Short mmCIF file of C-alpha atoms and ligand atoms in Angstrom, two decimals:
data_model
loop_
_atom_site.label_atom_id
_atom_site.label_comp_id
_atom_site.label_asym_id
_atom_site.label_seq_id
_atom_site.Cartn_x
_atom_site.Cartn_y
_atom_site.Cartn_z
CA MET A 1 79.13 60.16 65.52
CA LEU A 2 79.13 63.61 66.86
CA GLU A 3 75.61 64.23 65.77
CA LEU A 4 74.65 62.09 68.55
CA ASP A 5 73.75 64.02 71.72
CA PHE A 6 75.38 61.42 74.06
CA MET A 7 78.48 61.44 72.13
CA ARG A 8 78.92 65.23 72.17
CA MET A 9 78.35 65.16 76.03
CA ALA A 10 80.99 62.26 76.22
CA PHE A 11 83.59 64.23 74.23
CA ALA A 12 82.96 67.43 76.17
CA ALA A 13 83.18 65.81 79.60
CA GLY A 14 86.09 63.83 78.53
CA SER A 15 87.96 66.67 77.17
CA VAL A 16 87.83 68.34 80.51
CA VAL A 17 89.17 65.23 82.13
CA GLY A 18 91.69 64.65 79.54
CA LEU A 19 93.31 68.09 80.28
CA LEU A 20 92.88 68.06 84.05
CA ALA A 21 94.13 64.49 84.83
CA PRO A 22 97.65 65.07 83.36
CA ALA A 23 97.83 68.57 84.67
CA VAL A 24 97.38 67.37 88.17
CA GLY A 25 99.30 64.35 87.55
CA PHE A 26 102.26 66.12 86.23
CA PHE A 27 103.11 67.33 89.56
CA VAL A 28 102.36 63.99 91.47
CA VAL A 29 104.59 62.16 89.05
CA GLN A 30 107.45 64.54 89.40
CA ARG A 31 107.25 64.07 93.25
CA ARG A 32 107.47 60.37 92.58
CA MET A 33 103.87 59.76 94.10
CA SER A 34 102.53 58.19 90.84
CA LEU A 35 100.46 55.67 92.67
CA ILE A 36 98.57 58.16 94.79
CA GLY A 37 95.86 58.53 92.32
CA ASP A 38 95.24 54.92 92.78
CA GLY A 39 95.07 55.14 96.42
CA ILE A 40 92.64 58.03 96.34
CA GLY A 41 90.47 56.09 93.90
CA HIS A 42 89.89 53.43 96.48
CA THR A 43 88.73 56.03 98.90
CA ALA A 44 86.48 57.55 96.18
CA PHE A 45 85.05 53.97 96.02
CA ALA A 46 84.28 54.18 99.67
CA GLY A 47 82.67 57.47 99.03
CA VAL A 48 80.37 56.13 96.09
CA ALA A 49 79.36 53.15 98.37
CA PHE A 50 78.39 55.59 101.28
CA GLY A 51 76.51 57.59 98.99
CA TYR A 52 74.51 54.63 97.88
CA LEU A 53 73.93 53.65 101.54
CA VAL A 54 72.71 56.94 102.69
CA GLY A 55 70.96 57.98 99.61
CA LEU A 56 73.05 60.96 98.67
CA SER A 57 74.69 61.83 95.14
CA PRO A 58 77.70 59.21 94.91
CA VAL A 59 79.56 61.89 93.05
CA LEU A 60 79.25 64.31 95.82
CA THR A 61 80.21 61.82 98.50
CA ALA A 62 83.26 60.43 96.27
CA LEU A 63 84.28 64.09 96.02
CA VAL A 64 84.45 64.51 99.84
CA ALA A 65 85.83 61.08 100.33
CA ALA A 66 88.71 61.53 97.72
CA VAL A 67 89.66 65.13 98.77
CA GLY A 68 89.67 64.09 102.43
CA GLY A 69 91.71 60.97 101.70
CA ALA A 70 94.13 62.80 99.66
CA VAL A 71 94.74 65.50 102.34
CA ALA A 72 95.07 62.71 104.94
CA VAL A 73 97.79 61.09 102.89
CA GLU A 74 99.76 64.20 102.49
CA TRP A 75 99.59 64.97 106.24
CA LEU A 76 100.71 61.53 107.15
CA ARG A 77 103.52 61.88 104.47
CA ALA A 78 104.56 65.23 105.81
CA ARG A 79 104.34 64.29 109.45
CA ARG A 80 106.01 60.71 109.33
CA GLY A 81 108.45 61.43 106.56
CA THR A 82 109.53 58.33 104.89
CA ALA A 83 106.43 56.32 105.66
CA GLY A 84 104.43 57.89 102.79
CA ASP A 85 104.58 54.48 101.16
CA GLN A 86 102.88 52.82 104.24
CA ALA A 87 100.20 55.66 104.59
CA LEU A 88 99.34 55.12 100.90
CA ALA A 89 99.00 51.40 101.57
CA LEU A 90 96.70 51.93 104.64
CA LEU A 91 94.43 54.36 102.52
CA PHE A 92 94.31 51.96 99.64
CA TYR A 93 93.01 49.03 101.44
CA THR A 94 90.95 50.62 103.89
CA GLY A 95 89.08 52.57 101.23
CA LEU A 96 88.64 49.37 99.21
CA ALA A 97 87.48 47.41 102.31
CA ALA A 98 85.21 49.95 103.38
CA GLY A 99 83.62 50.35 99.99
CA VAL A 100 82.99 46.64 99.78
CA VAL A 101 81.36 46.39 103.10
CA LEU A 102 79.30 49.63 102.50
CA VAL A 103 78.18 48.48 98.86
CA SER A 104 77.13 45.17 100.32
CA ALA A 105 75.21 46.87 103.14
CA ALA A 106 73.44 49.06 100.66
CA GLY A 107 72.79 45.85 98.56
CA ARG A 108 74.18 47.57 95.34
CA PHE A 109 76.29 45.13 93.51
CA ASP A 110 74.73 46.18 90.30
CA ALA A 111 75.36 47.88 86.95
CA GLY A 112 75.39 51.40 88.60
CA LEU A 113 78.36 50.55 90.77
CA PHE A 114 79.96 49.02 87.71
CA ALA A 115 79.72 52.45 85.88
CA PHE A 116 81.67 54.01 88.75
CA LEU A 117 84.29 51.35 88.85
CA PHE A 118 84.98 51.22 84.92
CA GLY A 119 83.49 54.58 83.78
CA ALA A 120 80.26 55.11 81.83
CA ILE A 121 81.04 57.98 79.67
CA LEU A 122 78.23 57.28 77.19
CA THR A 123 75.71 57.79 79.95
CA VAL A 124 76.92 61.27 81.02
CA THR A 125 74.13 63.49 81.68
CA THR A 126 73.95 67.43 81.37
CA SER A 127 74.14 67.86 85.06
CA ASP A 128 77.26 65.61 85.13
CA LEU A 129 78.68 67.64 82.32
CA VAL A 130 78.09 70.96 84.33
CA LEU A 131 79.60 69.48 87.45
CA VAL A 132 82.73 68.11 85.58
CA ALA A 133 82.99 71.35 83.57
CA VAL A 134 82.89 73.81 86.65
CA LEU A 135 85.14 71.64 88.94
CA GLY A 136 87.36 71.03 85.92
CA ALA A 137 87.73 74.74 85.29
CA VAL A 138 88.45 75.38 88.93
CA GLY A 139 91.07 72.62 88.91
CA LEU A 140 92.81 73.83 85.69
CA ALA A 141 92.73 77.56 86.91
CA THR A 142 94.33 76.68 90.23
CA ILE A 143 97.03 74.60 88.58
CA GLY A 144 97.64 77.69 85.96
CA LEU A 145 97.98 80.06 88.81
CA LEU A 146 100.36 78.03 90.81
CA TYR A 147 102.28 76.31 88.09
CA ARG A 148 105.56 78.00 88.90
CA ALA A 149 105.10 77.23 92.71
CA LEU A 150 104.35 73.74 92.18
CA ALA A 151 107.13 73.20 89.61
CA GLY A 152 109.56 75.03 92.09
CA ILE A 153 108.70 72.68 94.83
CA ALA A 154 108.93 69.66 92.58
CA LEU A 155 112.43 70.77 91.43
CA ASP A 156 113.77 71.52 95.06
CA GLU A 157 111.32 71.17 97.91
CA GLU A 158 114.04 71.90 100.56
CA GLY A 159 115.33 74.91 98.67
CA ALA A 160 111.70 76.27 98.63
CA HIS A 161 111.20 75.61 102.17
CA VAL A 162 114.27 77.56 103.36
CA ALA A 163 113.20 80.45 101.12
CA GLY A 164 110.02 80.57 102.94
CA VAL A 165 107.60 79.07 100.26
CA PRO A 166 104.53 77.63 102.11
CA VAL A 167 105.35 74.27 100.92
CA ALA A 168 103.23 72.24 103.26
CA LEU A 169 100.21 74.21 102.29
CA LEU A 170 100.81 73.71 98.73
CA ASN A 171 101.52 70.11 98.93
CA VAL A 172 97.95 69.76 100.63
CA LEU A 173 96.52 71.88 97.96
CA LEU A 174 97.99 69.48 95.35
CA ALA A 175 96.65 66.52 97.18
CA ALA A 176 93.09 68.10 97.24
CA LEU A 177 93.43 68.57 93.55
CA VAL A 178 94.23 64.87 93.17
CA GLY A 179 91.00 64.19 94.91
CA LEU A 180 88.96 66.48 92.89
CA THR A 181 90.49 64.95 89.79
CA VAL A 182 89.52 61.59 90.78
CA ALA A 183 86.08 62.30 91.75
CA ILE A 184 85.16 64.14 88.48
CA SER A 185 87.15 61.59 86.27
CA MET A 186 85.29 58.68 87.87
CA ARG A 187 82.34 58.78 85.59
CA ILE A 188 84.55 59.06 82.38
CA VAL A 189 87.17 56.48 82.79
CA GLY A 190 86.28 54.84 86.07
CA ILE A 191 87.74 54.70 89.65
CA LEU A 192 90.06 51.89 88.71
CA LEU A 193 91.56 53.62 85.61
CA VAL A 194 91.62 57.23 86.46
CA ALA A 195 95.02 57.16 87.98
CA ALA A 196 96.23 55.92 84.54
CA LEU A 197 95.20 59.02 82.92
CA MET A 198 96.92 61.14 85.43
CA VAL A 199 100.29 59.26 85.00
CA LEU A 200 100.57 57.75 81.48
CA PRO A 201 100.43 61.06 79.38
CA VAL A 202 103.06 62.47 82.02
CA ILE A 203 105.47 59.76 81.60
CA ALA A 204 105.16 59.98 77.74
CA ALA A 205 105.64 63.63 77.68
CA SER A 206 108.76 63.43 79.96
CA ARG A 207 110.37 61.01 77.44
CA VAL A 208 110.45 63.39 74.59
CA ALA A 209 110.23 66.99 75.73
CA ARG A 210 113.14 69.29 76.36
CA SER A 211 111.94 71.37 79.11
CA MET A 212 109.64 71.30 81.89
CA ARG A 213 107.10 73.63 80.48
CA ALA A 214 107.03 71.66 77.14
CA SER A 215 106.78 68.35 79.05
CA PHE A 216 103.72 69.77 80.84
CA LEU A 217 101.90 71.15 77.78
CA LEU A 218 102.63 68.03 75.85
CA ALA A 219 101.28 65.84 78.58
CA LEU A 220 97.96 67.80 78.35
CA ALA A 221 97.98 67.38 74.71
CA LEU A 222 98.40 63.83 74.85
CA GLY A 223 95.72 63.31 77.60
CA LEU A 224 93.21 65.12 75.36
CA ALA A 225 94.30 63.05 72.26
CA SER A 226 94.04 59.73 74.46
CA VAL A 227 90.35 60.68 75.30
CA TRP A 228 89.45 61.68 71.75
CA ILE A 229 91.02 58.84 70.07
CA GLY A 230 89.92 56.29 72.77
CA LEU A 231 86.25 57.46 72.64
CA THR A 232 86.19 57.32 68.83
CA VAL A 233 87.70 53.74 68.84
CA SER A 234 85.11 52.52 71.53
CA TYR A 235 82.25 54.24 69.63
CA TYR A 236 82.99 52.42 66.31
CA GLY A 237 84.33 49.09 67.97
CA ASN A 238 81.66 49.04 70.52
CA LEU A 239 84.38 48.65 73.39
CA ALA A 240 84.53 50.08 76.93
CA ALA A 241 85.46 53.84 76.63
CA GLY A 242 87.61 53.88 79.83
CA GLY A 243 89.65 50.95 78.91
CA ALA A 244 90.20 52.14 75.22
CA ILE A 245 91.29 55.67 76.45
CA VAL A 246 93.97 54.25 78.82
CA LEU A 247 95.27 51.76 76.08
CA VAL A 248 95.78 54.78 73.84
CA ALA A 249 97.70 56.70 76.65
CA ALA A 250 99.76 53.63 77.17
CA ALA A 251 100.44 53.46 73.46
CA PHE A 252 101.82 57.06 73.71
CA VAL A 253 104.06 55.86 76.43
CA LEU A 254 105.52 53.21 74.23
CA ALA A 255 105.79 55.47 71.12
CA ALA A 256 107.33 58.22 73.30
CA THR A 257 109.93 55.86 74.70
CA ALA A 258 110.99 54.66 71.45
CA ALA A 259 111.26 58.16 69.96
CA GLY A 260 113.05 59.48 73.22
CA SER A 261 115.78 56.80 72.87
CA VAL A 262 116.38 57.71 69.35
CA THR A 263 116.77 61.61 70.32
CA ARG A 264 118.60 60.70 73.35
CA GLY A 265 121.25 59.12 71.55
CA ARG A 266 122.44 62.47 70.10
CA VAL A 267 122.64 63.97 73.39
CA PRO A 268 125.75 63.68 75.69
CA ALA A 269 124.75 61.57 78.66
CA ARG A 270 125.54 62.85 82.07
CA MET B 1 125.86 95.57 113.22
CA THR B 2 124.05 92.35 113.73
CA PRO B 3 125.85 89.20 112.70
CA ALA B 4 124.39 87.31 109.83
CA ILE B 5 124.72 84.00 111.74
CA GLU B 6 124.89 83.36 115.61
CA LEU B 7 125.10 80.11 117.06
CA HIS B 8 125.58 79.79 120.80
CA GLY B 9 125.97 76.55 122.69
CA VAL B 10 124.03 74.48 120.17
CA ASP B 11 123.62 70.73 121.00
CA TYR B 12 121.84 68.39 118.52
CA ALA B 13 121.15 64.60 118.23
CA TYR B 14 118.64 63.10 115.84
CA ASP B 15 115.78 61.13 117.31
CA GLY B 16 117.18 58.72 119.83
CA GLY B 17 120.73 58.77 118.22
CA PRO B 18 124.03 59.85 119.63
CA PRO B 19 124.86 63.69 120.03
CA VAL B 20 125.75 65.01 116.60
CA LEU B 21 126.90 68.60 117.79
CA ARG B 22 127.86 69.60 121.31
CA ASP B 23 128.31 73.08 122.33
CA ALA B 24 128.73 74.64 118.80
CA CYS B 25 129.36 78.34 118.83
CA LEU B 26 129.79 80.26 115.68
CA THR B 27 129.29 83.97 114.59
CA VAL B 28 129.64 85.06 111.02
CA GLU B 29 129.53 88.70 110.33
CA GLU B 30 127.77 90.14 107.21
CA GLY B 31 130.01 90.17 104.20
CA GLU B 32 132.19 87.31 105.37
CA PHE B 33 133.22 84.24 103.20
CA VAL B 34 133.63 81.22 105.47
CA ALA B 35 134.54 77.71 104.52
CA ILE B 36 133.23 74.74 106.52
CA ALA B 37 135.11 71.50 106.44
CA GLY B 38 135.32 68.27 108.37
CA PRO B 39 135.08 64.53 107.93
CA ASN B 40 131.99 62.74 106.55
CA GLY B 41 129.31 62.43 109.25
CA GLY B 42 131.13 65.22 111.33
CA GLY B 43 127.97 67.21 111.52
CA LYS B 44 128.34 69.83 108.60
CA THR B 45 124.94 69.58 107.11
CA THR B 46 123.24 69.32 110.34
CA LEU B 47 124.72 72.54 111.46
CA LEU B 48 123.71 74.24 108.27
CA ARG B 49 120.20 73.00 108.87
CA ILE B 50 120.20 74.40 112.15
CA LEU B 51 121.62 77.78 111.35
CA LEU B 52 119.01 78.11 108.45
CA GLY B 53 116.17 77.21 110.95
CA LEU B 54 115.36 73.88 109.30
CA ALA B 55 116.24 71.88 112.47
CA ARG B 56 115.82 73.17 116.10
CA PRO B 57 118.79 72.61 118.54
CA ALA B 58 118.16 70.53 121.72
CA ALA B 59 119.95 73.14 123.68
CA GLY B 60 121.37 76.61 122.73
CA THR B 61 120.13 79.26 120.22
CA ALA B 62 120.50 79.85 116.49
CA LEU B 63 119.95 83.39 115.20
CA LEU B 64 119.75 84.61 111.74
CA PHE B 65 120.37 88.38 111.29
CA GLY B 66 119.35 88.75 114.98
CA GLU B 67 116.09 86.72 114.75
CA PRO B 68 115.44 83.11 115.84
CA ALA B 69 116.45 81.20 112.78
CA HIS B 70 113.28 79.00 112.70
CA ARG B 71 111.10 82.07 112.82
CA PHE B 72 113.40 84.18 110.45
CA SER B 73 111.13 86.67 108.66
CA ARG B 74 113.05 87.54 105.40
CA ARG B 75 113.53 83.97 104.09
CA ALA B 76 113.21 85.12 100.54
CA THR B 77 116.66 86.63 100.97
CA LEU B 78 118.41 83.16 101.78
CA GLY B 79 120.17 81.26 98.92
CA TYR B 80 120.60 77.60 99.83
CA LEU B 81 122.19 74.71 97.85
CA ALA B 82 121.42 71.48 99.63
CA GLN B 83 123.89 68.82 99.54
CA ARG B 84 124.23 66.56 96.46
CA SER B 85 121.39 68.77 94.91
CA ARG B 86 119.82 66.86 92.17
CA LEU B 87 116.51 67.65 90.43
CA GLY B 88 113.42 66.14 92.43
CA THR B 89 111.90 65.53 89.04
CA ASP B 90 112.14 63.45 86.02
CA ALA B 91 110.87 66.13 83.85
CA PRO B 92 113.57 67.54 81.57
CA ALA B 93 114.08 70.99 83.24
CA THR B 94 116.21 73.60 81.49
CA VAL B 95 119.02 75.67 83.19
CA ARG B 96 116.48 78.69 82.91
CA GLU B 97 113.88 76.74 84.46
CA VAL B 98 115.87 75.60 87.44
CA VAL B 99 117.36 78.97 88.11
CA SER B 100 113.82 80.47 88.01
CA ALA B 101 112.70 78.22 90.75
CA GLY B 102 115.38 80.11 92.96
CA ARG B 103 113.29 83.22 92.19
CA LEU B 104 110.12 81.60 93.50
CA ALA B 105 109.82 83.13 96.95
CA ALA B 106 111.27 86.57 96.13
CA GLY B 107 109.34 86.90 92.84
CA GLY B 108 105.76 85.92 94.19
CA LEU B 109 104.08 82.55 94.07
CA LEU B 110 101.08 83.16 91.72
CA GLY B 111 101.02 83.56 88.06
CA PRO B 112 104.06 83.75 85.68
CA LEU B 113 107.42 85.36 86.33
CA ARG B 114 107.51 89.21 85.92
CA ALA B 115 110.07 90.92 83.42
CA GLY B 116 112.20 92.16 86.40
CA ASP B 117 112.46 88.72 87.94
CA LYS B 118 113.31 87.27 84.44
CA ALA B 119 116.09 89.79 84.21
CA ILE B 120 117.43 88.67 87.56
CA VAL B 121 117.36 84.99 86.59
CA ALA B 122 119.27 86.00 83.29
CA ARG B 123 121.80 87.68 85.29
CA ALA B 124 122.33 84.84 87.73
CA ILE B 125 122.75 82.50 84.63
CA ALA B 126 125.42 85.00 83.17
CA ASP B 127 127.09 85.12 86.44
CA VAL B 128 127.91 81.48 86.44
CA GLY B 129 128.85 81.56 82.81
CA LEU B 130 126.09 79.41 81.48
CA GLU B 131 124.37 81.84 79.03
CA GLU B 132 124.94 79.45 76.02
CA LYS B 133 123.41 76.59 78.03
CA ALA B 134 120.50 78.54 79.45
CA ASP B 135 117.82 76.79 77.49
CA ALA B 136 119.31 73.44 77.45
CA PRO B 137 118.11 70.61 79.49
CA LEU B 138 120.04 70.21 82.74
CA ALA B 139 120.69 66.45 81.90
CA THR B 140 122.68 67.50 78.83
CA LEU B 141 125.35 69.30 80.91
CA SER B 142 128.66 68.15 82.71
CA GLY B 143 128.66 67.77 86.37
CA GLY B 144 130.34 71.03 86.94
CA GLN B 145 128.02 72.86 84.74
CA GLN B 146 125.01 71.43 86.59
CA GLN B 147 126.56 72.74 89.97
CA ARG B 148 127.02 76.10 88.39
CA ALA B 149 123.22 75.96 87.44
CA PHE B 150 122.17 75.11 91.17
CA ILE B 151 124.61 78.03 92.44
CA ALA B 152 122.75 80.34 89.73
CA LYS B 153 119.52 79.07 91.23
CA ALA B 154 120.49 80.03 94.77
CA LEU B 155 121.80 83.47 93.38
CA ALA B 156 118.48 84.19 91.87
CA ALA B 157 116.98 84.95 95.24
CA GLU B 158 119.68 87.82 95.27
CA PRO B 159 120.49 86.44 98.76
CA SER B 160 122.09 88.38 101.51
CA LEU B 161 123.23 84.95 102.88
CA LEU B 162 124.40 82.32 100.36
CA VAL B 163 124.66 78.71 102.13
CA LEU B 164 126.07 76.06 99.78
CA ASP B 165 126.61 72.34 101.04
CA GLU B 166 129.37 70.77 99.22
CA PRO B 167 128.81 72.32 95.99
CA THR B 168 131.93 70.85 94.54
CA ALA B 169 131.30 67.12 95.54
CA GLY B 170 131.62 64.80 92.64
CA VAL B 171 133.07 67.48 90.41
CA ASP B 172 136.57 66.91 88.97
CA PRO B 173 139.45 68.94 90.37
CA GLY B 174 139.88 71.40 87.64
CA ALA B 175 136.00 72.30 87.91
CA GLN B 176 136.52 72.30 91.74
CA GLU B 177 138.94 75.11 91.46
CA SER B 178 137.07 77.11 88.92
CA LEU B 179 133.75 76.69 91.15
CA ALA B 180 135.74 77.92 94.12
CA ARG B 181 137.05 80.85 92.32
CA LEU B 182 133.53 81.68 90.92
CA LEU B 183 132.11 81.66 94.51
CA GLU B 184 135.08 84.00 95.54
CA ARG B 185 134.16 86.45 92.54
CA LEU B 186 130.48 86.32 93.57
CA HIS B 187 131.32 87.15 97.05
CA ARG B 188 133.32 89.96 96.03
CA GLU B 189 131.02 91.51 93.39
CA ARG B 190 127.70 90.87 95.11
CA GLN B 191 128.92 91.49 98.62
CA VAL B 192 127.05 88.45 99.80
CA THR B 193 127.82 86.50 102.99
CA VAL B 194 128.91 83.10 101.87
CA LEU B 195 129.11 80.02 104.01
CA TYR B 196 130.53 77.08 102.00
CA VAL B 197 130.82 73.43 102.96
CA SER B 198 133.49 71.63 101.24
CA HIS B 199 134.65 68.00 102.05
CA GLU B 200 137.67 68.45 99.99
CA PHE B 201 138.70 72.04 101.10
CA GLY B 202 142.01 72.16 99.21
CA ALA B 203 140.35 74.23 96.59
CA VAL B 204 139.22 76.94 98.93
CA GLU B 205 142.09 77.13 101.20
CA ASN B 206 143.73 79.80 99.01
CA VAL B 207 140.41 81.59 98.64
CA VAL B 208 139.17 82.01 102.14
CA ARG B 209 140.47 83.72 105.19
CA ARG B 210 138.36 81.86 107.61
CA LEU B 211 137.84 78.16 107.97
CA VAL B 212 135.75 76.19 110.40
CA LEU B 213 136.25 72.55 111.02
CA VAL B 214 133.37 70.56 112.24
CA ARG B 215 133.63 67.19 113.88
CA GLY B 216 130.83 66.56 116.51
CA GLY B 217 131.23 70.32 117.30
CA ILE B 218 133.49 73.03 116.06
CA VAL B 219 137.12 72.07 116.50
CA PHE B 220 138.76 74.71 114.70
CA ASP B 221 137.85 78.35 113.63
CA GLY B 222 140.45 80.78 112.15
CA PRO B 223 142.66 81.42 109.21
CA PRO B 224 143.72 78.08 107.21
CA SER B 225 147.25 79.06 107.84
CA ASP B 226 146.68 78.52 111.45
CA LEU B 227 145.70 74.98 111.03
CA PRO B 228 147.78 72.50 112.80
CA GLY B 229 149.81 70.68 110.07
CA ALA B 230 148.42 67.37 110.88
CA TRP B 231 144.85 68.56 110.27
CA HIS B 232 145.46 69.67 106.68
CA ASP B 233 143.41 66.88 105.11
CA PRO B 234 140.08 67.38 106.91
CA SER B 235 138.93 63.89 105.95
CA HIS B 236 141.72 62.69 108.63
CA VAL B 237 140.76 65.04 111.39
CA HIS B 238 141.68 63.42 114.87
CA ALA B 239 140.49 66.07 117.15
N1 ADP C 301 118.19 62.32 109.02
C1 ADP C 301 119.12 61.74 109.89
N2 ADP C 301 118.66 60.83 110.93
C2 ADP C 301 119.37 60.34 111.74
N3 ADP C 301 120.84 60.47 111.81
C3 ADP C 301 121.21 61.36 110.96
C4 ADP C 301 120.52 62.07 109.82
N4 ADP C 301 121.27 63.01 109.07
C5 ADP C 301 122.59 62.92 109.51
N5 ADP C 301 122.59 61.86 110.52
C6 ADP C 301 123.75 61.54 111.46
O1 ADP C 301 124.18 62.68 112.01
C7 ADP C 301 125.74 62.80 111.85
C8 ADP C 301 126.15 63.97 111.12
O2 ADP C 301 125.71 63.93 109.70
P1 ADP C 301 125.81 65.25 108.74
O3 ADP C 301 125.34 66.41 109.46
O4 ADP C 301 125.22 64.96 107.63
O5 ADP C 301 127.34 65.24 108.57
P2 ADP C 301 128.22 65.84 107.32
O6 ADP C 301 127.37 66.78 106.58
O7 ADP C 301 129.51 66.42 108.00
O8 ADP C 301 128.70 64.61 106.50
C9 ADP C 301 126.05 61.40 111.04
O9 ADP C 301 126.52 60.36 112.05
C10 ADP C 301 124.75 61.03 110.34
O10 ADP C 301 124.82 59.70 110.31
MG1 MG C 302 126.96 66.75 104.69
#
């Protein structure tokens, strides 16, 4: 299958997303904000619709909407403390409703929209791939540079605050990375499923790993494996790629849960 | 010498709530070892948050080493163990990973930890007697061992001020005693100023020379031997 141009493109773009989504998702899950990717996906949808309406590149407008939405949620969460949940709900529904209204205004309830909602990895073009690769590399490099800081905040946010770590700034940066990830993953797994690829490999990894670093690296490996296996299955079975990828990731969670309960039995519980 | 901590006439209330602290005054010199006790809800945690600059008093001033606490410029030298510290993560962090997080501000935010910082982390782990467990996931340790790991995390900052909020809560009495002895030894060896909140302060009574009782303000400040007899159990303070 790799002799086919479009499959090579799909694997290349998918690999970037398979690494970036769990890398960003790792810190989101540790902060118990697993559903933020979903909310951001809905603002990205509004961005796509706005792009249609005014004739700009939907990926670009989605990028702006997703990053802006993510930063807004983080700002609301930090300002309003416990209302993070409600801030997310507001974003989620406003984004979805605005998206639907804008799409109808643009008269674009069509296959192109479908591609953004559910992914259209087999139609990835060279310019898509370049965008995914460049933004993905920026995202991964940022995570690599800030791994220790983000992990430290995940472990003990208040302690980091007392020590003078710029917690608020790093939280906003993480939110922006969530937005970036949603925007570039959209063409691969689709707006409705991108959050799954941010969260499921991380959950699977945390079930079996014995350290935070091992958990992080395993999550990346599982994200990559989900994309590769999912794409292969979808190619030979003629199935929707985004759905196949996420189902593989979900299977990893089940397998890791089973394996984890076996290994955990030997460890003294706390 | 500038005191490590100065609170002058501090009042505090949470949004729309009743006053939690009234006219609290406290001065702690560098190198002191002070235990803070008092009933649940007495305002101990609130007092710590104010003196660390995490909360601003409604009235009065809070100084850290002579600077306004909320604008303190050498935060990397503060070691803080929050109440009921537990990991804010589901990832299986090891003791070394937790303690390394305490080196975050002092060791720089970007890139991997440098060799010198790793040595400081290793020393902090050794200081609390967890060398053998250094690479074990925290969840596999006993409650007392986990508290030791969190104390090591605070130590990794090589702090000039170590503030611990109920580090012995939920730990069995034997482990409480040994934690108190550990803190006293660290205070002596590292010459660090220690502020130690203990709900059950029986364990520190023999260790500290100064005890502060907090109950809506500071109701006692002096050597434990000066405590009125009826006050000896801080959970039954009737001020
Ligand atoms: N975040 C908060 N919002 C509102 N009230 C609070 C908050 N934190 C503590 N309080 C109240 O302030 C009082 C003092 O609490 P605290 O400082 O935690 O006491 P202690 O640490 O001595 O148990 C209690 O009555 C408590 O209910
Ligand atoms: Mg308290």
